[in-house]
PDB file of C-alpha atoms in Angstrom:
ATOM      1  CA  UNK A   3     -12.998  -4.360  -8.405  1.00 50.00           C
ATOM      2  CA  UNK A   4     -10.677  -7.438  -7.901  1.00 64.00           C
ATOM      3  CA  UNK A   5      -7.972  -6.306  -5.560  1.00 86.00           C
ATOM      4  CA  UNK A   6      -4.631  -7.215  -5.413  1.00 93.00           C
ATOM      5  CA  UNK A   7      -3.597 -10.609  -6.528  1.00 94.00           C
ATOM      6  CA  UNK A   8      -0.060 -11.977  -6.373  1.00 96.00           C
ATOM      7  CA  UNK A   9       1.442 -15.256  -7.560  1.00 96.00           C
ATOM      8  CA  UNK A  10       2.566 -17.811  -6.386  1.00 97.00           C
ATOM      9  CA  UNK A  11       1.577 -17.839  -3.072  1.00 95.00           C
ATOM     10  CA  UNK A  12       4.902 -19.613  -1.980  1.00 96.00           C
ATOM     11  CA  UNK A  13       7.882 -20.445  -3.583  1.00 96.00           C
ATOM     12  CA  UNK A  14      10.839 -22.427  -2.550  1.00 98.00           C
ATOM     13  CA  UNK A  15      13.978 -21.312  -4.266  1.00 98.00           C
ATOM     14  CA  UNK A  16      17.985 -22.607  -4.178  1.00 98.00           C
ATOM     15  CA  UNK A  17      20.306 -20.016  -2.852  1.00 98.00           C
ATOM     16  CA  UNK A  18      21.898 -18.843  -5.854  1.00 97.00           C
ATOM     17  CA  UNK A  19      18.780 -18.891  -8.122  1.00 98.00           C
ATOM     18  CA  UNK A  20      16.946 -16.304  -9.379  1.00 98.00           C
ATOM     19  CA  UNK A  21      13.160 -15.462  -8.958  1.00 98.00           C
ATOM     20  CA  UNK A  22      10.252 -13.674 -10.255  1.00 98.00           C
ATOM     21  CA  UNK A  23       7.381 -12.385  -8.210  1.00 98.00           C
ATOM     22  CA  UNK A  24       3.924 -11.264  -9.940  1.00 98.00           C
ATOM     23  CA  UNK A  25       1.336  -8.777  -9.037  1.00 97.00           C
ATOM     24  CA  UNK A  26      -1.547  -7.579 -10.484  1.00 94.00           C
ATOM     25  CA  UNK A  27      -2.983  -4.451  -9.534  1.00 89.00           C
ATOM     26  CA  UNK A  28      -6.399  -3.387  -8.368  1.00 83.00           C
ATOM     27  CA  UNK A  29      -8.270  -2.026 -11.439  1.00 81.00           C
ATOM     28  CA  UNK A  30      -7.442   1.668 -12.389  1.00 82.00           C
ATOM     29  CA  UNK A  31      -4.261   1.839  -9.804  1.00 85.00           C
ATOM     30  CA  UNK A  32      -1.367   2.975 -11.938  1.00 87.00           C
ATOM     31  CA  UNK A  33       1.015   3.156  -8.439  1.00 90.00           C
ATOM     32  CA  UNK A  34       2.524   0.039  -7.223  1.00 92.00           C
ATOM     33  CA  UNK A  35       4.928  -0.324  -4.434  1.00 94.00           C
ATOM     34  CA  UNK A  36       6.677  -3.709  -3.298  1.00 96.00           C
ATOM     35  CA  UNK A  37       7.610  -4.620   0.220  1.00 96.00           C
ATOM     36  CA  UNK A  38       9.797  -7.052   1.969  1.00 97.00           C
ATOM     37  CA  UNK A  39       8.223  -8.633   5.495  1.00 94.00           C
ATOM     38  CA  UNK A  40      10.951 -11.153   7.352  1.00 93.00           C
ATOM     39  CA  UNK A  41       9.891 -13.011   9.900  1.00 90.00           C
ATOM     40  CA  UNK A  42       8.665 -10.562  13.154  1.00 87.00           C
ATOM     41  CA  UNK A  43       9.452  -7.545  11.291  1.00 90.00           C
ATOM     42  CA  UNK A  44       7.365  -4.938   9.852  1.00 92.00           C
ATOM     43  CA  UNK A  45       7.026  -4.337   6.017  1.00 93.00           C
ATOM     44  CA  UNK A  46      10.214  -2.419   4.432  1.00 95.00           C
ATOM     45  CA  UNK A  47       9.929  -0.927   1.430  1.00 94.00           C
ATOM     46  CA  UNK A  48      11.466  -2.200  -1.736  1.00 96.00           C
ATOM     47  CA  UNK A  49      10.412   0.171  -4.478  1.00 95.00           C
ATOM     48  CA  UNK A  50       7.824   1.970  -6.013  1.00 93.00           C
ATOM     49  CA  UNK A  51       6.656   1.887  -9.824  1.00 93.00           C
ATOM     50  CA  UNK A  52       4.118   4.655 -11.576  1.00 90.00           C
ATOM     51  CA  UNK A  53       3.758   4.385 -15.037  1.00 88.00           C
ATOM     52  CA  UNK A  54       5.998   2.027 -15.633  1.00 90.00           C
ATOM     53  CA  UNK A  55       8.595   4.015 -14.350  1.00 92.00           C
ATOM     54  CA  UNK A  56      10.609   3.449 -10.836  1.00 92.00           C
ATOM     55  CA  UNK A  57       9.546   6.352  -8.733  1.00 89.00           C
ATOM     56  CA  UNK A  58      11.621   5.485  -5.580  1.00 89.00           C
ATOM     57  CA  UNK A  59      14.045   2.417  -3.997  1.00 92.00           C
ATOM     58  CA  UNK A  60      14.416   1.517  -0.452  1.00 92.00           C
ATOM     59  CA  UNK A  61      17.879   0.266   0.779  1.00 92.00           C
ATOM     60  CA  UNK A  62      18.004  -2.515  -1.355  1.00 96.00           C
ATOM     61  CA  UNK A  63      20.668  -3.946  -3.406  1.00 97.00           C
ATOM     62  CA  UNK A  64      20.645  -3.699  -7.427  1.00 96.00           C
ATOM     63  CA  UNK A  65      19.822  -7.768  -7.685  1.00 98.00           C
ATOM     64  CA  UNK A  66      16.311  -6.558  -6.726  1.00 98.00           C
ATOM     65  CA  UNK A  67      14.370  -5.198  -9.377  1.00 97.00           C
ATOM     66  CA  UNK A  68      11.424  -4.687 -11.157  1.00 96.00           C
ATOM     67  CA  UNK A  69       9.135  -4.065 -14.226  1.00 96.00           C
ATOM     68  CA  UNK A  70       5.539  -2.187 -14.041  1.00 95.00           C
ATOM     69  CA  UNK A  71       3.401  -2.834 -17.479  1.00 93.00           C
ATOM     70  CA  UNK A  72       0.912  -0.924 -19.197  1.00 90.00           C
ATOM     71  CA  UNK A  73      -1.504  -2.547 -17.990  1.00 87.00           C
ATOM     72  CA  UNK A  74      -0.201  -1.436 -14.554  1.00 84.00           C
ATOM     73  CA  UNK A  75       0.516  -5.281 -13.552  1.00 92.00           C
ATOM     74  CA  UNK A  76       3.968  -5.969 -12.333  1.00 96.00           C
ATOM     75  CA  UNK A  77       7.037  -8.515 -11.520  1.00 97.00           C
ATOM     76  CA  UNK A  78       9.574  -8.582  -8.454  1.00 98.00           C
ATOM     77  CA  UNK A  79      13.081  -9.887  -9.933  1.00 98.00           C
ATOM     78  CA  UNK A  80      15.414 -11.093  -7.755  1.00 98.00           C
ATOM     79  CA  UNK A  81      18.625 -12.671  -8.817  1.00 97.00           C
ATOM     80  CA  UNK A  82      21.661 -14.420  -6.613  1.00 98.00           C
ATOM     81  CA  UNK A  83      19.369 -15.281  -3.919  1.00 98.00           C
ATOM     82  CA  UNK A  84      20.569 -15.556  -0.455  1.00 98.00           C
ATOM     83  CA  UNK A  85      19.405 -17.083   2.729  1.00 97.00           C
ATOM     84  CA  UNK A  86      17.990 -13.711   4.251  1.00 96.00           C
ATOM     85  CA  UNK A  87      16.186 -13.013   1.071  1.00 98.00           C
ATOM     86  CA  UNK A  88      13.518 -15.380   2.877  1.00 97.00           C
ATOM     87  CA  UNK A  89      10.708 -13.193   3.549  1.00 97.00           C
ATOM     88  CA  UNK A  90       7.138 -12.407   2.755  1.00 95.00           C
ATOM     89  CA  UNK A  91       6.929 -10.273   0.181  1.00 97.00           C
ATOM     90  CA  UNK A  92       3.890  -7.606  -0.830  1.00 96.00           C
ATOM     91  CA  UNK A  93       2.673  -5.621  -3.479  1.00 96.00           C
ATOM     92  CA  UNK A  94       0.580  -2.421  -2.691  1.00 93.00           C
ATOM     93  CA  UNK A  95      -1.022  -0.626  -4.976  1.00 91.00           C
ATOM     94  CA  UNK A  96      -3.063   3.241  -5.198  1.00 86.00           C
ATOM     95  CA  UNK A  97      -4.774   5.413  -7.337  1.00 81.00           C
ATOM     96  CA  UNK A  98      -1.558   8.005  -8.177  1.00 74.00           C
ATOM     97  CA  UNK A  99       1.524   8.251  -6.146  1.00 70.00           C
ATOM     98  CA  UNK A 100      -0.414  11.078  -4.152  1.00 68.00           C
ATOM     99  CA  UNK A 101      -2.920   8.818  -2.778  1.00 65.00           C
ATOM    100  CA  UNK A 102      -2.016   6.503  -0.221  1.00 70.00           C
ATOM    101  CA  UNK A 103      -4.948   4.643   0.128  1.00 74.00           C
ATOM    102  CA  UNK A 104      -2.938   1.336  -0.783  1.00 85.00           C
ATOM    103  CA  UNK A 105      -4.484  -1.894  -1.132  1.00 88.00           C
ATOM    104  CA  UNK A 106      -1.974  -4.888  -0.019  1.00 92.00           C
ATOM    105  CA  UNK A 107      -1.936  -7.856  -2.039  1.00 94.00           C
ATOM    106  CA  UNK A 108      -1.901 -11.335   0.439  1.00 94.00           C
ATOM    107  CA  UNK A 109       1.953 -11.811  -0.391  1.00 95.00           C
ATOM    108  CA  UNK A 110       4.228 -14.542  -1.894  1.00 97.00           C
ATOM    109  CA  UNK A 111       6.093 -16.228   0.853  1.00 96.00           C
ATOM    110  CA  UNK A 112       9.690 -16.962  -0.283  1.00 97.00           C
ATOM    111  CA  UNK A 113      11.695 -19.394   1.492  1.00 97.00           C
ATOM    112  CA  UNK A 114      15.737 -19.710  -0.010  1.00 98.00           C
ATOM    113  CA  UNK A 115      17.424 -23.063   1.080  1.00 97.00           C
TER     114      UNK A 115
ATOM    115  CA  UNK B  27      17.806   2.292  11.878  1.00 70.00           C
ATOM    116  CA  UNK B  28      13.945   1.613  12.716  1.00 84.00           C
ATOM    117  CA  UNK B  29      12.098   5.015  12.550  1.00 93.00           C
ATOM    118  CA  UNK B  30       8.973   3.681  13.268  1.00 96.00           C
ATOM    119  CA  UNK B  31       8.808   1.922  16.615  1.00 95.00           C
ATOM    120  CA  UNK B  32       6.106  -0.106  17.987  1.00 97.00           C
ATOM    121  CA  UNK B  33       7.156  -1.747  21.451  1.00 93.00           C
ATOM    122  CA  UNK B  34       4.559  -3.818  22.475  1.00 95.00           C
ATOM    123  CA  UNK B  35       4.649  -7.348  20.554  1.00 95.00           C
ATOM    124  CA  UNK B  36       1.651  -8.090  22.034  1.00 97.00           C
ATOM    125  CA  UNK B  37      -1.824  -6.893  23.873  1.00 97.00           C
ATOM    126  CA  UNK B  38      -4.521  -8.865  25.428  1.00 98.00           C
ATOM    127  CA  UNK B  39      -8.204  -6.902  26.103  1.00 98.00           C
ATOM    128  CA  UNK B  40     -11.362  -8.201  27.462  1.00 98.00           C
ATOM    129  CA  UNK B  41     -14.087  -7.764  24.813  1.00 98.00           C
ATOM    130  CA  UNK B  42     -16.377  -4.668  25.140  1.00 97.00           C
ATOM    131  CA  UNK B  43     -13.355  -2.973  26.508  1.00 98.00           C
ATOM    132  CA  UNK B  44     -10.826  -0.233  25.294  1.00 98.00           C
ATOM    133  CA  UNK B  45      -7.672  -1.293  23.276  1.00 98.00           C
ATOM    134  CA  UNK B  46      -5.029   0.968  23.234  1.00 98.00           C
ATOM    135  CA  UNK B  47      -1.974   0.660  21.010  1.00 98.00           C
ATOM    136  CA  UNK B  48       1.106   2.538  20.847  1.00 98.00           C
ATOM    137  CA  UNK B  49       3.436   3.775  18.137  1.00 97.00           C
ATOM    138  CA  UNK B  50       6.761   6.181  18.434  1.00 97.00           C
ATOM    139  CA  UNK B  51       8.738   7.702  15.776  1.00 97.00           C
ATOM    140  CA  UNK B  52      12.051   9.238  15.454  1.00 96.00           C
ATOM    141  CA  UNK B  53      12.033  11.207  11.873  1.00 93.00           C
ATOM    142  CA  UNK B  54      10.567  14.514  12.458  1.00 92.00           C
ATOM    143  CA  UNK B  55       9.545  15.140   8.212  1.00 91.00           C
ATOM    144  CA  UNK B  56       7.138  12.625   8.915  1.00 93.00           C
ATOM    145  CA  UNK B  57       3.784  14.179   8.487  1.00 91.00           C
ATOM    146  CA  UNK B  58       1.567  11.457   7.506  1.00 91.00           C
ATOM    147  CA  UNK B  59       0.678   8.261   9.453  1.00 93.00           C
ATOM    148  CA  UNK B  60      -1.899   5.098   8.706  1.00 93.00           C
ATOM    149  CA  UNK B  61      -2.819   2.233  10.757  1.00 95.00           C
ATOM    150  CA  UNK B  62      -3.304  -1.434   9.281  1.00 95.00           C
ATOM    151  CA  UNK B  63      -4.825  -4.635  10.257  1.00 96.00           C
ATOM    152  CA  UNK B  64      -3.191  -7.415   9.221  1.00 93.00           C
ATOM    153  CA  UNK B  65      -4.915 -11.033   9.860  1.00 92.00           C
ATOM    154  CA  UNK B  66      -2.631 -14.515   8.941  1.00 87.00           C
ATOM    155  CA  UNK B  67      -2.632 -15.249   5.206  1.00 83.00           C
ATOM    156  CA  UNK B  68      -3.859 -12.003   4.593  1.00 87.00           C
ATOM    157  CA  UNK B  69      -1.900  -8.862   3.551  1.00 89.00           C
ATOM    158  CA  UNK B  70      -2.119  -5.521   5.596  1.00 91.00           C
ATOM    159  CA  UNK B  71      -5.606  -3.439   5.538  1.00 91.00           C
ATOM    160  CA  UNK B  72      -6.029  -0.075   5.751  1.00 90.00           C
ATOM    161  CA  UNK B  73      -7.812   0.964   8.764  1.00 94.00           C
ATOM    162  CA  UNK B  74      -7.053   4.526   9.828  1.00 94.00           C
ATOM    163  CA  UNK B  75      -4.981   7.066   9.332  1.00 92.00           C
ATOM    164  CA  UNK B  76      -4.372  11.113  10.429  1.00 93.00           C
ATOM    165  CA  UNK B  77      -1.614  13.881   9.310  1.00 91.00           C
ATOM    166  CA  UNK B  78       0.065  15.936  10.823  1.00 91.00           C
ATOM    167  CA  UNK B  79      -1.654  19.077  11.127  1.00 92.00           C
ATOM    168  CA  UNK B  80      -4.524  16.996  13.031  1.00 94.00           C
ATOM    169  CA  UNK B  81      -3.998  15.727  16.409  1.00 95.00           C
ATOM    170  CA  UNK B  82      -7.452  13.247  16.055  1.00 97.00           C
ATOM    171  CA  UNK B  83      -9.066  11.359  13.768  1.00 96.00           C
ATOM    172  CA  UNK B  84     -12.070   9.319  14.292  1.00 96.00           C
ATOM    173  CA  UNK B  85     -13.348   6.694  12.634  1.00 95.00           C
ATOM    174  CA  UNK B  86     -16.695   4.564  14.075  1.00 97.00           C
ATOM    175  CA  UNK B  87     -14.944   2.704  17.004  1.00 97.00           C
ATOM    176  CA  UNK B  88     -11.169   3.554  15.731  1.00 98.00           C
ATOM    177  CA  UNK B  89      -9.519   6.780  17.291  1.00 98.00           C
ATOM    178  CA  UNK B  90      -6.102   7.705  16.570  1.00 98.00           C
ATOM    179  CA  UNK B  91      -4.478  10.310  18.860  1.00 98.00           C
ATOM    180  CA  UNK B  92      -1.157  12.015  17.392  1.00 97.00           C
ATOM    181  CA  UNK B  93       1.319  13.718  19.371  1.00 97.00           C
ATOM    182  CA  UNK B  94       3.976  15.571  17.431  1.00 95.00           C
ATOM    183  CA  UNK B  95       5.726  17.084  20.019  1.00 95.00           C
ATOM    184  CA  UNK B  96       6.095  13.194  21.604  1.00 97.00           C
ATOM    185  CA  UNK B  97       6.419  12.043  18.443  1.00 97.00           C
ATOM    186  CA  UNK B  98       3.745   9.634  19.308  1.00 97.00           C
ATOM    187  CA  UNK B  99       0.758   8.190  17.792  1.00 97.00           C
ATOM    188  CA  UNK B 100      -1.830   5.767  19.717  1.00 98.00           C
ATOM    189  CA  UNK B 101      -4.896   3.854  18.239  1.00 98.00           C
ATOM    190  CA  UNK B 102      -7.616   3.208  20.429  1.00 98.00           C
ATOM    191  CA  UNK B 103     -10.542   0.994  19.344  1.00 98.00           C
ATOM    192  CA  UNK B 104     -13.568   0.908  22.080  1.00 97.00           C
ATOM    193  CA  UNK B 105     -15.706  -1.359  22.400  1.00 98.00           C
ATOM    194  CA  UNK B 106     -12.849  -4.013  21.281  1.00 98.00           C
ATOM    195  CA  UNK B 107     -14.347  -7.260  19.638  1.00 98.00           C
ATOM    196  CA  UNK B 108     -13.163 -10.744  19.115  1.00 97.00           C
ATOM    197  CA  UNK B 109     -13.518  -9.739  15.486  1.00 96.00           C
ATOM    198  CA  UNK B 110     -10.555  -7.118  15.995  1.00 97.00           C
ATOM    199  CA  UNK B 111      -7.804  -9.800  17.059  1.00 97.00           C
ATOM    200  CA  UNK B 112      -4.974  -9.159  14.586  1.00 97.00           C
ATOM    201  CA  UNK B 113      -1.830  -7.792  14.251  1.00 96.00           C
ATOM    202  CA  UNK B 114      -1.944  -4.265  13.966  1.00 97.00           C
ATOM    203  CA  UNK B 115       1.283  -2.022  12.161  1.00 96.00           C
ATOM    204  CA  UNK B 116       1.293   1.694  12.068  1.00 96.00           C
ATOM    205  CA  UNK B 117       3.059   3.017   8.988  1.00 94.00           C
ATOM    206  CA  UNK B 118       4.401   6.777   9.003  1.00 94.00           C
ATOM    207  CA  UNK B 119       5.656   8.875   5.728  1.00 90.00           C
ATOM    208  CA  UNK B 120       7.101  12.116   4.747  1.00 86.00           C
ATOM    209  CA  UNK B 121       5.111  14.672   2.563  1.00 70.00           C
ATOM    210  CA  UNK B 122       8.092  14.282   0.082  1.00 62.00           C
ATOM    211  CA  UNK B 123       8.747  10.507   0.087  1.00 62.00           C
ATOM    212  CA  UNK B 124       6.764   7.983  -1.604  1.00 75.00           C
ATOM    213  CA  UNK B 125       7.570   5.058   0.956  1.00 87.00           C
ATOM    214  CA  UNK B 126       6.233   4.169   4.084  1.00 90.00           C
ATOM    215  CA  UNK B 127       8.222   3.264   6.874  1.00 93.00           C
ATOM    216  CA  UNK B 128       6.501   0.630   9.425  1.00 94.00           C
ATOM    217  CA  UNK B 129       6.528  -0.473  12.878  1.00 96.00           C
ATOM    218  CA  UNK B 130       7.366  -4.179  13.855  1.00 95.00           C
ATOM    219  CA  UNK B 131       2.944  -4.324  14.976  1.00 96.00           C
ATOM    220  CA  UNK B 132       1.147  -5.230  17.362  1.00 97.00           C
ATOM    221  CA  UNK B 133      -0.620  -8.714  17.989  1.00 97.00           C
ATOM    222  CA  UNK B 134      -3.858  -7.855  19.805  1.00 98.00           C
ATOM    223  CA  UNK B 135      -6.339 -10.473  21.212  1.00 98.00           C
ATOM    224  CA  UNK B 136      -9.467  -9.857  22.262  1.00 98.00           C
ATOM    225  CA  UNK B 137     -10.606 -12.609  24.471  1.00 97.00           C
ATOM    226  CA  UNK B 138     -14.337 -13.111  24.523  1.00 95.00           C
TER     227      UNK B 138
END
């Protein structure tokens, strides 16, 4: 049992760019949910993927998406970046989307200049 | 709109004693509620966590008390240990959703 990883740990993107986040699950999870932590804020939820199929978006805008693979790894896409895109970001992931025992992943920090 | 409301930034306890830490929430479909730990670097850990049709749930030196008429949850750790400084964010969630919606947390220190 490996956890949650995510990569990179931080990033430092161009306002205007575009940027992929990676997580990879813990082992026999197929739900995985992404978060958005700014600075002093609690996490907000992004979306939520289960079997490769979104199962669920928060209040944010279509530039932030994502995939979920068969092997139950997945990416964070966001395109057009903007300044308050800065955040921490974190995957989660469960058993089914009825358990919420979620594990956290340590985050990717994203800083947009 | 933030449903989940946690408004203490910060508590400082005396190890050995109790910590008590609050959490208020406005959307009444909310019937399921967690607790994490969350230490720097780190990403949020499951510690605790009760539904609604219990009012306690215990857990070795964790307690969370819920309140649904005060829409009000508290997590009380006793004895408290230098061990247990950390931010702490409760997270609440309706039986039909599949997000949870969390509090701003908690930074407790337990001074030795």
């Amino acid at each position: 049992e490996t956890g949650v990883t995510q990569s990179p740990t931080h990033l430092i993107k161009t306002r205007g760019q575009q940027v992929t986040l990676r997580c990879s699950s813990q082992s026999g999870h197929n739900t995985v949910s992404w978060y958005q932590q700014a600075l002093g804020q609690g996490p907000q939820f992004i979306f939520q993927y289960y079997r490769e199929e979104e199962n669920g978006r928060g209040n944010f805008p279509p530039r932030f998406s994502g995939l979920q693979f068969p092997n139950y790894s997945s990416e964070l896409n966001v395109n057009a970046l903007e300044l308050d895109d800065s955040a921490l970001y974190l995957c989660a992931s469960s058993l089914s989307i009825a358990n919420y025992g979620y594990t956290f992943g340590s985050g990717t920090r994203l800083t947009v200049v | 709109d933030q449903q989940v409301k946690q408004n203490s930034p910060s508590l400082s306890v005396q190890e050995g004693r109790i910590s008590i830490l609050n959490c208020d929430y406005t959307n009444s479909m909310f019937d399921y509620f967690l607790w994490y730990k969350k230490y720097p670097a780190e990403g949020p850990t499951f510690l605790i966590s009760i539904s609604s049709i219990k009012d306690k749930n215990e857990d070795g030196r964790f307690t969370v008390f819920l309140n649904k008429s005060a829409k009000h949850l508290s997590l009380h750790i006793v004895p408290s240990q230098p061990g247990d400084s950390a931010v702490y964010f409760c997270a609440a969630s309706a039986y039909t959703g599949n997000q949870f919606y969390f509090g701003t947390g908690t930074s407790l220190t337990v001074i030795p």
